[in-house]
């Protein structure tokens, strides 16, 4: 007589899936927290150049001490001819009178001032240190960036940032 | 009626709901970080003064033309990756020993006694200016700023722990000159190379003095700066970063293109 009882044919026990929602929720929360919502989809196309050792802008974004400005070819190719060198500016977060409208450098001063004035008074940073981040296309002419710089200098917004895609492995 | 148990809710489809939400966030999330080179724009000058003559050795000129050709200190460059090496060379050639015959910026070495003397004399100056009738607030401010600068150097030298504080000529600067049609890619590449050069120099000094990488100190300072419980550590790191900044200042000038 054997000590071990030979068992008859038995179905494999089902795996307990009651903790599956917990796992999925955990992942869900991670992605919910990691997501940042975009303010606006720029109507110019920008392929940033690459660079190393660039400063991470995330802390400034969280404190909303940064305004973005896009410089690239208009997505609507037919309009490219209207602009200097065929490159147009897109100013972030402005109520645009016409959704298809793109701005030239003339609007930068007003835009920057409006954005600064709309910030809550608890934000004590002076306008000199509020960063204006220029996201320019890799083929964009640098002359336009210096035009932007000049406009910013006129209103004492003295911090500029040149956006790149950081390829250094930090 | 007899009491009945409340029937349990079937939670089997909870996972499905969570999955649905998860997939939505997975698809919409973009993880790209915004990274950029932060630079300051000089204040607008209201009174036009003639430009100061700067010795050639004190300028590290990086030129880029409309055909995207590069020139560093008068030499054509085919590979933009070499810019950082040239900048490092420009910074370090005279660092240990001044040599008048070469074309690189001079270093001054100031001792603690000299710094103390400067603090004393600038403080006297500032006080005298404060007691002068009709002195403008700007000038008084400027005088006190000079005192502060020397105080900072004193602190830096103490932390440096050597007899003398080496300092590059005060006019020495890196100058970026581009043309209007220069591609932004090249301009960004120059900025990237400069950042790399400064990082390499400061990192080397940091390892020598503190036995710690510059990147580590900087990251820790950024993390602790806003934290009220870690102010002591943040202050210590700030002093370290200030010293490294005095040793290798990042004075970059971007020249507005004329054509």
Short mmCIF file of C-alpha atoms in Angstrom, two decimals:
data_model
loop_
_atom_site.label_atom_id
_atom_site.label_comp_id
_atom_site.label_asym_id
_atom_site.label_seq_id
_atom_site.Cartn_x
_atom_site.Cartn_y
_atom_site.Cartn_z
CA UNK A 1 0.00 0.00 0.00
CA UNK A 2 1.51 3.29 -0.99
CA UNK A 3 1.66 6.18 1.38
CA UNK A 4 0.65 8.61 -1.29
CA UNK A 5 -2.79 8.49 -2.52
CA UNK A 6 -2.97 8.65 -6.23
CA UNK A 7 -5.31 11.39 -7.10
CA UNK A 8 -7.74 11.18 -9.81
CA UNK A 9 -7.89 13.59 -12.69
CA UNK A 10 -8.43 17.08 -11.34
CA UNK A 11 -8.88 20.45 -13.00
CA UNK A 12 -6.12 23.03 -12.58
CA UNK A 13 -7.23 25.52 -9.94
CA UNK A 14 -8.19 28.94 -11.28
CA UNK A 15 -5.79 31.80 -10.59
CA UNK A 16 -7.13 34.30 -8.14
CA UNK A 17 -7.56 37.55 -10.03
CA UNK A 18 -9.03 39.61 -7.23
CA UNK A 19 -5.82 41.68 -6.91
CA UNK A 20 -5.67 42.43 -10.61
CA UNK A 21 -7.63 45.69 -10.28
CA UNK A 22 -5.19 46.82 -7.59
CA UNK A 23 -2.24 46.30 -9.89
CA UNK A 24 -3.96 48.03 -12.75
CA UNK A 25 -5.02 50.93 -10.53
CA UNK A 26 -1.45 51.36 -9.40
CA UNK A 27 -0.29 51.67 -12.99
CA UNK A 28 -3.22 53.94 -13.73
CA UNK A 29 -2.31 56.32 -10.92
CA UNK A 30 1.28 56.42 -12.06
CA UNK A 31 0.28 57.53 -15.52
CA UNK A 32 -2.29 59.96 -14.20
CA UNK A 33 0.34 61.65 -12.06
CA UNK A 34 3.01 61.61 -14.74
CA UNK A 35 0.73 63.18 -17.33
CA UNK A 36 1.00 66.87 -17.99
CA UNK A 37 -1.63 68.47 -20.11
CA UNK A 38 -0.58 70.57 -23.03
CA UNK A 39 -1.74 74.15 -23.15
CA UNK A 40 -1.98 74.48 -26.86
CA UNK A 41 -0.97 72.63 -29.94
CA UNK A 42 1.38 74.90 -31.82
CA UNK A 43 0.33 75.64 -35.36
CA UNK A 44 3.93 75.65 -36.49
CA UNK A 45 5.96 72.49 -36.81
CA UNK A 46 9.11 72.30 -34.75
CA UNK A 47 11.86 69.68 -34.85
CA UNK A 48 14.24 70.66 -32.06
CA UNK A 49 18.00 70.28 -32.50
CA UNK A 50 20.00 68.09 -30.15
CA UNK A 51 22.29 69.20 -27.40
CA UNK A 52 23.86 68.01 -24.19
CA UNK A 53 23.90 69.24 -20.62
CA UNK A 54 20.78 71.32 -21.07
CA UNK A 55 18.82 72.51 -18.05
CA UNK A 56 15.63 70.68 -17.20
CA UNK A 57 12.69 73.06 -17.41
CA UNK A 58 10.24 70.95 -15.38
CA UNK A 59 10.66 72.82 -12.04
CA UNK A 60 10.04 76.14 -13.79
CA UNK A 61 6.98 74.72 -15.48
CA UNK A 62 5.60 73.56 -12.16
CA UNK A 63 6.02 77.04 -10.73
CA UNK A 64 4.75 78.51 -14.02
CA UNK A 65 7.78 80.73 -14.29
CA UNK A 66 8.15 80.01 -17.96
CA UNK A 67 6.46 81.04 -21.18
CA UNK A 68 6.87 79.08 -24.37
CA UNK A 69 7.31 80.48 -27.81
CA UNK A 70 7.45 78.31 -30.92
CA UNK A 71 9.35 79.15 -34.07
CA UNK A 72 8.87 76.92 -37.07
CA UNK A 73 7.33 76.49 -40.49
CA UNK A 74 3.55 77.04 -40.46
CA UNK A 75 1.63 73.78 -40.64
CA UNK A 76 -0.49 75.42 -43.26
CA UNK A 77 2.15 75.49 -45.98
CA UNK A 78 0.22 77.99 -48.08
CA UNK A 79 0.83 80.68 -45.48
CA UNK A 80 4.60 80.21 -45.32
CA UNK A 81 5.19 82.90 -47.93
CA UNK A 82 3.69 85.56 -45.67
CA UNK A 83 6.57 85.31 -43.22
CA UNK A 84 10.21 86.24 -43.05
CA UNK A 85 12.29 83.29 -44.30
CA UNK A 86 9.05 81.26 -44.26
CA UNK A 87 9.16 80.83 -40.48
CA UNK A 88 6.35 81.89 -38.19
CA UNK A 89 5.99 82.35 -34.45
CA UNK A 90 3.41 80.76 -32.24
CA UNK A 91 2.92 82.34 -28.83
CA UNK A 92 1.73 80.01 -26.13
CA UNK A 93 -1.54 80.45 -24.28
CA UNK A 94 -2.97 83.45 -26.01
CA UNK A 95 -6.54 83.95 -26.91
CA UNK A 96 -6.12 84.14 -30.60
CA UNK A 97 -8.71 86.12 -32.50
CA UNK A 98 -8.48 83.68 -35.38
CA UNK A 99 -7.49 80.10 -34.68
CA UNK A 100 -5.37 79.97 -37.80
CA UNK A 101 -3.58 83.15 -36.89
CA UNK A 102 0.16 83.27 -36.44
CA UNK A 103 2.11 86.10 -35.01
CA UNK A 104 5.14 88.03 -36.05
CA UNK A 105 7.65 89.37 -33.54
CA UNK A 106 5.58 92.57 -33.13
CA UNK A 107 3.22 90.83 -30.74
CA UNK A 108 5.83 89.49 -28.34
CA UNK A 109 5.91 92.48 -26.01
CA UNK A 110 2.15 92.54 -25.53
CA UNK A 111 2.01 88.77 -25.14
CA UNK A 112 4.75 88.66 -22.53
CA UNK A 113 3.26 91.57 -20.58
CA UNK A 114 -0.23 90.06 -20.65
CA UNK A 115 1.09 86.73 -19.45
CA UNK A 116 3.03 88.39 -16.67
CA UNK A 117 0.06 90.43 -15.52
CA UNK A 118 -2.27 87.44 -15.54
CA UNK A 119 -0.08 85.56 -13.07
CA UNK A 120 -1.23 85.44 -9.46
CA UNK A 121 0.30 88.06 -7.16
CA UNK A 122 1.72 85.26 -5.01
CA UNK A 123 4.21 84.72 -7.79
CA UNK A 124 6.83 87.16 -6.69
CA UNK A 125 9.45 86.62 -9.39
CA UNK A 126 10.22 89.86 -11.20
CA UNK A 127 9.75 89.91 -14.95
CA UNK A 128 13.54 89.84 -15.50
CA UNK A 129 13.75 86.29 -14.25
CA UNK A 130 10.63 84.83 -15.81
CA UNK A 131 12.01 82.55 -18.49
CA UNK A 132 10.94 82.83 -22.09
CA UNK A 133 11.69 79.50 -23.71
CA UNK A 134 12.14 79.58 -27.46
CA UNK A 135 11.40 76.28 -29.11
CA UNK A 136 12.84 76.74 -32.53
CA UNK A 137 13.07 74.42 -35.48
CA UNK A 138 16.55 73.15 -36.23
CA UNK A 139 16.65 74.91 -39.59
CA UNK A 140 15.15 78.17 -38.38
CA UNK A 141 17.36 81.19 -39.02
CA UNK A 142 19.02 82.46 -35.85
CA UNK A 143 18.29 86.05 -36.92
CA UNK A 144 14.66 85.65 -35.85
CA UNK A 145 15.79 84.47 -32.41
CA UNK A 146 17.80 87.63 -32.03
CA UNK A 147 14.74 89.64 -33.09
CA UNK A 148 12.84 87.91 -30.27
CA UNK A 149 15.69 88.68 -27.89
CA UNK A 150 15.52 92.34 -28.81
CA UNK A 151 11.77 92.49 -28.17
CA UNK A 152 12.26 90.87 -24.77
CA UNK A 153 15.05 93.29 -23.93
CA UNK A 154 12.70 96.21 -24.60
CA UNK A 155 10.35 95.11 -21.82
CA UNK A 156 13.10 93.95 -19.44
CA UNK A 157 12.21 90.26 -19.68
CA UNK A 158 15.85 89.35 -19.45
CA UNK A 159 15.91 85.58 -19.23
CA UNK A 160 15.74 83.52 -22.38
CA UNK A 161 16.11 79.79 -22.88
CA UNK A 162 17.00 78.00 -26.10
CA UNK A 163 15.20 74.68 -26.24
CA UNK A 164 16.99 71.56 -27.40
CA UNK A 165 16.36 67.87 -27.14
CA UNK A 166 18.76 66.63 -24.51
CA UNK A 167 20.59 63.52 -25.67
CA UNK A 168 23.02 63.23 -22.76
CA UNK A 169 22.18 60.38 -20.44
CA UNK A 170 21.82 62.00 -17.08
CA UNK B 1 -39.15 38.56 6.27
CA UNK B 2 -36.08 36.88 7.69
CA UNK B 3 -32.93 38.89 7.44
CA UNK B 4 -31.14 38.26 4.31
CA UNK B 5 -27.52 38.87 3.50
CA UNK B 6 -26.87 41.74 1.18
CA UNK B 7 -25.68 40.21 -2.05
CA UNK B 8 -22.04 40.96 -2.82
CA UNK B 9 -21.36 43.22 -5.75
CA UNK B 10 -19.52 41.51 -8.51
CA UNK B 11 -16.18 43.28 -8.85
CA UNK B 12 -14.98 41.14 -11.70
CA UNK B 13 -15.30 43.94 -14.21
CA UNK B 14 -13.43 46.45 -12.06
CA UNK B 15 -10.20 45.43 -13.73
CA UNK B 16 -11.71 46.07 -17.13
CA UNK B 17 -12.74 49.58 -16.15
CA UNK B 18 -9.33 50.30 -14.70
CA UNK B 19 -7.67 48.94 -17.81
CA UNK B 20 -9.75 51.20 -19.97
CA UNK B 21 -8.65 54.27 -18.00
CA UNK B 22 -5.08 53.04 -17.90
CA UNK B 23 -4.93 52.65 -21.65
CA UNK B 24 -6.36 56.14 -22.12
CA UNK B 25 -3.60 57.69 -19.98
CA UNK B 26 -0.94 55.47 -21.53
CA UNK B 27 -1.84 56.73 -24.97
CA UNK B 28 -2.13 60.39 -24.06
CA UNK B 29 0.97 60.69 -21.88
CA UNK B 30 4.01 62.31 -23.39
CA UNK B 31 7.06 61.84 -21.25
CA UNK B 32 9.38 64.24 -23.04
CA UNK B 33 11.11 66.67 -20.77
CA UNK B 34 11.57 70.25 -21.82
CA UNK B 35 15.24 71.01 -21.74
CA UNK B 36 16.91 74.24 -22.72
CA UNK B 37 19.95 76.45 -22.28
CA UNK B 38 19.08 79.35 -20.02
CA UNK B 39 20.84 82.60 -20.86
CA UNK B 40 20.35 86.12 -19.69
CA UNK B 41 19.88 89.08 -21.98
CA UNK B 42 21.87 92.20 -21.09
CA UNK B 43 19.84 95.13 -19.86
CA UNK B 44 19.06 97.76 -22.41
CA UNK B 45 21.55 100.61 -22.26
CA UNK B 46 20.04 104.05 -22.29
CA UNK B 47 23.26 106.04 -22.38
CA UNK B 48 25.45 105.10 -25.29
CA UNK B 49 29.07 104.80 -24.27
CA UNK B 50 31.87 103.91 -26.66
CA UNK B 51 32.73 100.21 -26.48
CA UNK B 52 35.63 99.30 -24.24
CA UNK B 53 38.72 97.97 -25.93
CA UNK B 54 39.25 94.36 -24.99
CA UNK B 55 42.55 92.66 -25.60
CA UNK B 56 42.38 89.95 -28.22
CA UNK B 57 43.61 87.32 -25.80
CA UNK B 58 40.57 87.90 -23.59
CA UNK B 59 38.07 87.07 -26.30
CA UNK B 60 37.14 83.57 -27.31
CA UNK B 61 35.23 84.33 -30.48
CA UNK B 62 33.05 81.64 -32.00
CA UNK B 63 31.75 82.68 -35.39
CA UNK B 64 29.17 80.97 -37.56
CA UNK B 65 28.20 82.29 -40.97
CA UNK B 66 25.11 81.93 -43.12
CA UNK B 67 26.60 78.85 -44.80
CA UNK B 68 26.91 77.24 -41.38
CA UNK B 69 30.70 77.31 -41.39
CA UNK B 70 32.42 77.66 -38.07
CA UNK B 71 35.40 79.66 -36.96
CA UNK B 72 36.87 79.57 -33.47
CA UNK B 73 39.50 82.15 -32.54
CA UNK B 74 40.31 82.79 -36.21
CA UNK B 75 40.58 79.16 -37.20
CA UNK B 76 38.13 77.38 -39.46
CA UNK B 77 36.56 74.34 -37.89
CA UNK B 78 35.03 71.46 -39.73
CA UNK B 79 33.82 69.52 -36.73
CA UNK B 80 31.63 71.45 -34.28
CA UNK B 81 32.30 68.79 -31.62
CA UNK B 82 35.78 70.27 -31.13
CA UNK B 83 34.52 73.64 -29.89
CA UNK B 84 34.44 72.55 -26.25
CA UNK B 85 38.08 71.45 -26.39
CA UNK B 86 39.12 74.81 -27.76
CA UNK B 87 37.14 76.63 -25.08
CA UNK B 88 38.70 74.51 -22.35
CA UNK B 89 42.12 75.25 -23.80
CA UNK B 90 41.30 78.96 -23.75
CA UNK B 91 40.30 78.78 -20.09
CA UNK B 92 43.12 76.64 -18.76
CA UNK B 93 46.30 77.52 -20.68
CA UNK B 94 47.37 80.31 -18.32
CA UNK B 95 45.60 78.99 -15.28
CA UNK B 96 48.66 77.61 -13.51
CA UNK B 97 51.26 79.96 -14.90
CA UNK B 98 50.80 83.20 -16.81
CA UNK B 99 52.66 83.37 -20.08
CA UNK B 100 52.64 86.77 -21.78
CA UNK B 101 53.75 85.36 -25.10
CA UNK B 102 50.68 83.28 -25.80
CA UNK B 103 47.25 84.45 -26.86
CA UNK B 104 45.21 83.28 -23.88
CA UNK B 105 43.64 85.26 -21.01
CA UNK B 106 45.75 86.01 -17.95
CA UNK B 107 44.93 84.85 -14.47
CA UNK B 108 45.32 86.89 -11.33
CA UNK B 109 46.06 85.20 -8.03
CA UNK B 110 44.84 87.02 -4.98
CA UNK B 111 45.74 86.22 -1.40
CA UNK B 112 43.57 86.55 1.68
CA UNK B 113 45.50 89.65 2.82
CA UNK B 114 44.77 91.38 -0.49
CA UNK B 115 41.11 90.51 -0.31
CA UNK B 116 40.89 91.86 3.25
CA UNK B 117 42.55 95.08 2.12
CA UNK B 118 40.05 95.38 -0.76
CA UNK B 119 37.12 94.83 1.58
CA UNK B 120 38.41 97.54 3.90
CA UNK B 121 38.98 100.06 1.14
CA UNK B 122 35.70 99.41 -0.71
CA UNK B 123 33.75 99.61 2.54
CA UNK B 124 35.39 102.96 3.29
CA UNK B 125 34.49 104.12 -0.22
CA UNK B 126 30.88 103.05 0.15
CA UNK B 127 30.52 104.73 3.53
CA UNK B 128 32.06 107.91 2.21
CA UNK B 129 29.62 107.86 -0.71
CA UNK B 130 26.71 107.38 1.67
CA UNK B 131 27.73 110.49 3.60
CA UNK B 132 28.14 112.55 0.47
CA UNK B 133 25.20 114.87 -0.02
CA UNK B 134 23.24 114.38 -3.27
CA UNK B 135 24.87 111.04 -4.04
CA UNK B 136 22.53 109.00 -6.19
CA UNK B 137 21.12 105.80 -4.76
CA UNK B 138 22.41 103.85 -7.75
CA UNK B 139 26.01 104.76 -7.03
CA UNK B 140 25.70 103.92 -3.33
CA UNK B 141 24.13 100.62 -4.33
CA UNK B 142 26.94 99.96 -6.77
CA UNK B 143 29.57 100.68 -4.12
CA UNK B 144 27.98 98.26 -1.67
CA UNK B 145 27.76 95.66 -4.39
CA UNK B 146 31.51 95.92 -4.83
CA UNK B 147 31.98 95.27 -1.12
CA UNK B 148 29.71 92.26 -1.41
CA UNK B 149 31.72 90.94 -4.34
CA UNK B 150 34.91 90.99 -2.28
CA UNK B 151 33.12 89.38 0.65
CA UNK B 152 32.04 86.59 -1.71
CA UNK B 153 35.62 86.12 -2.86
CA UNK B 154 36.74 85.91 0.76
CA UNK B 155 34.21 83.19 1.41
CA UNK B 156 35.25 81.38 -1.76
CA UNK B 157 38.94 81.46 -0.90
CA UNK B 158 38.24 80.14 2.60
CA UNK B 159 36.34 77.24 1.08
CA UNK B 160 39.06 76.73 -1.55
CA UNK B 161 41.53 76.15 1.26
CA UNK B 162 44.61 77.38 -0.58
CA UNK B 163 46.78 80.46 -0.27
CA UNK B 164 45.58 82.17 -3.39
CA UNK B 165 42.39 82.38 -5.42
CA UNK B 166 43.04 82.14 -9.16
CA UNK B 167 40.76 84.33 -11.19
CA UNK B 168 40.49 84.80 -14.93
CA UNK B 169 40.88 88.33 -16.31
CA UNK B 170 37.64 90.20 -15.61
CA UNK B 171 37.14 91.12 -19.26
CA UNK B 172 37.63 87.59 -20.53
CA UNK B 173 34.51 86.34 -22.29
CA UNK B 174 33.25 83.93 -24.87
CA UNK B 175 31.63 85.69 -27.78
CA UNK B 176 29.13 84.03 -30.09
CA UNK B 177 28.71 85.78 -33.40
CA UNK B 178 26.25 84.40 -35.89
CA UNK B 179 24.61 85.68 -39.05
CA UNK B 180 20.91 86.07 -39.58
CA UNK B 181 20.63 83.01 -41.78
CA UNK B 182 22.71 80.71 -39.57
CA UNK B 183 20.66 77.62 -38.77
CA UNK B 184 19.39 77.41 -35.21
CA UNK B 185 20.83 73.91 -35.04
CA UNK B 186 24.38 75.28 -35.23
CA UNK B 187 23.63 78.03 -32.72
CA UNK B 188 22.26 75.43 -30.31
CA UNK B 189 25.31 73.25 -30.96
CA UNK B 190 27.60 76.12 -29.95
CA UNK B 191 25.58 76.62 -26.77
CA UNK B 192 25.75 72.90 -26.10
CA UNK B 193 29.53 72.83 -26.54
CA UNK B 194 29.96 75.82 -24.21
CA UNK B 195 27.83 74.16 -21.58
CA UNK B 196 29.91 71.01 -21.95
CA UNK B 197 33.17 72.95 -21.61
CA UNK B 198 32.04 74.75 -18.46
CA UNK B 199 30.73 71.51 -17.00
CA UNK B 200 33.99 69.67 -17.67
CA UNK B 201 36.08 72.43 -16.09
CA UNK B 202 33.90 72.82 -13.02
CA UNK B 203 33.54 69.08 -12.60
CA UNK B 204 37.30 68.61 -12.58
CA UNK B 205 37.78 71.38 -10.03
CA UNK B 206 34.90 70.08 -7.94
CA UNK B 207 36.39 66.59 -7.77
CA UNK B 208 39.75 68.04 -6.78
CA UNK B 209 38.44 70.35 -4.07
CA UNK B 210 35.40 68.55 -2.67
CA UNK B 211 35.87 65.01 -3.97
CA UNK B 212 32.39 65.22 -5.40
CA UNK B 213 31.10 65.70 -8.92
CA UNK B 214 29.78 69.11 -9.97
CA UNK B 215 26.66 67.48 -11.38
CA UNK B 216 25.93 65.80 -8.04
CA UNK B 217 26.28 69.04 -6.07
CA UNK B 218 24.14 70.96 -8.53
CA UNK B 219 21.39 68.38 -8.56
CA UNK B 220 21.34 68.19 -4.78
CA UNK B 221 21.21 71.96 -4.51
CA UNK B 222 18.29 72.16 -6.94
CA UNK B 223 16.43 69.50 -4.95
CA UNK B 224 17.10 71.01 -1.51
CA UNK B 225 16.74 74.68 -2.37
CA UNK B 226 13.01 74.85 -1.82
CA UNK B 227 12.99 72.44 1.12
CA UNK B 228 12.86 74.30 4.45
CA UNK B 229 14.24 71.35 6.42
CA UNK B 230 17.37 71.07 4.30
CA UNK B 231 18.52 74.68 4.24
CA UNK B 232 21.86 73.95 5.90
CA UNK B 233 22.82 71.50 3.16
CA UNK B 234 21.53 73.86 0.49
CA UNK B 235 23.62 76.73 1.85
CA UNK B 236 26.72 74.58 1.92
CA UNK B 237 26.16 73.52 -1.68
CA UNK B 238 25.47 77.10 -2.73
CA UNK B 239 28.88 78.15 -1.39
CA UNK B 240 30.52 75.31 -3.29
CA UNK B 241 28.76 76.27 -6.52
CA UNK B 242 29.71 79.92 -6.00
CA UNK B 243 33.37 78.99 -5.66
CA UNK B 244 33.27 76.93 -8.86
CA UNK B 245 31.58 79.84 -10.60
CA UNK B 246 34.36 82.21 -9.53
CA UNK B 247 37.00 79.76 -10.76
CA UNK B 248 35.30 79.25 -14.13
CA UNK B 249 32.80 82.03 -14.82
CA UNK B 250 30.37 81.53 -17.68
CA UNK B 251 30.56 84.87 -19.38
CA UNK B 252 28.96 84.36 -22.77
CA UNK B 253 28.11 87.25 -25.05
CA UNK B 254 25.72 86.73 -27.94
CA UNK B 255 26.23 89.37 -30.57
CA UNK B 256 23.15 90.54 -32.45
CA UNK B 257 23.77 89.77 -36.13
CA UNK B 258 23.82 92.67 -38.56
CA UNK B 259 23.41 90.66 -41.75
#
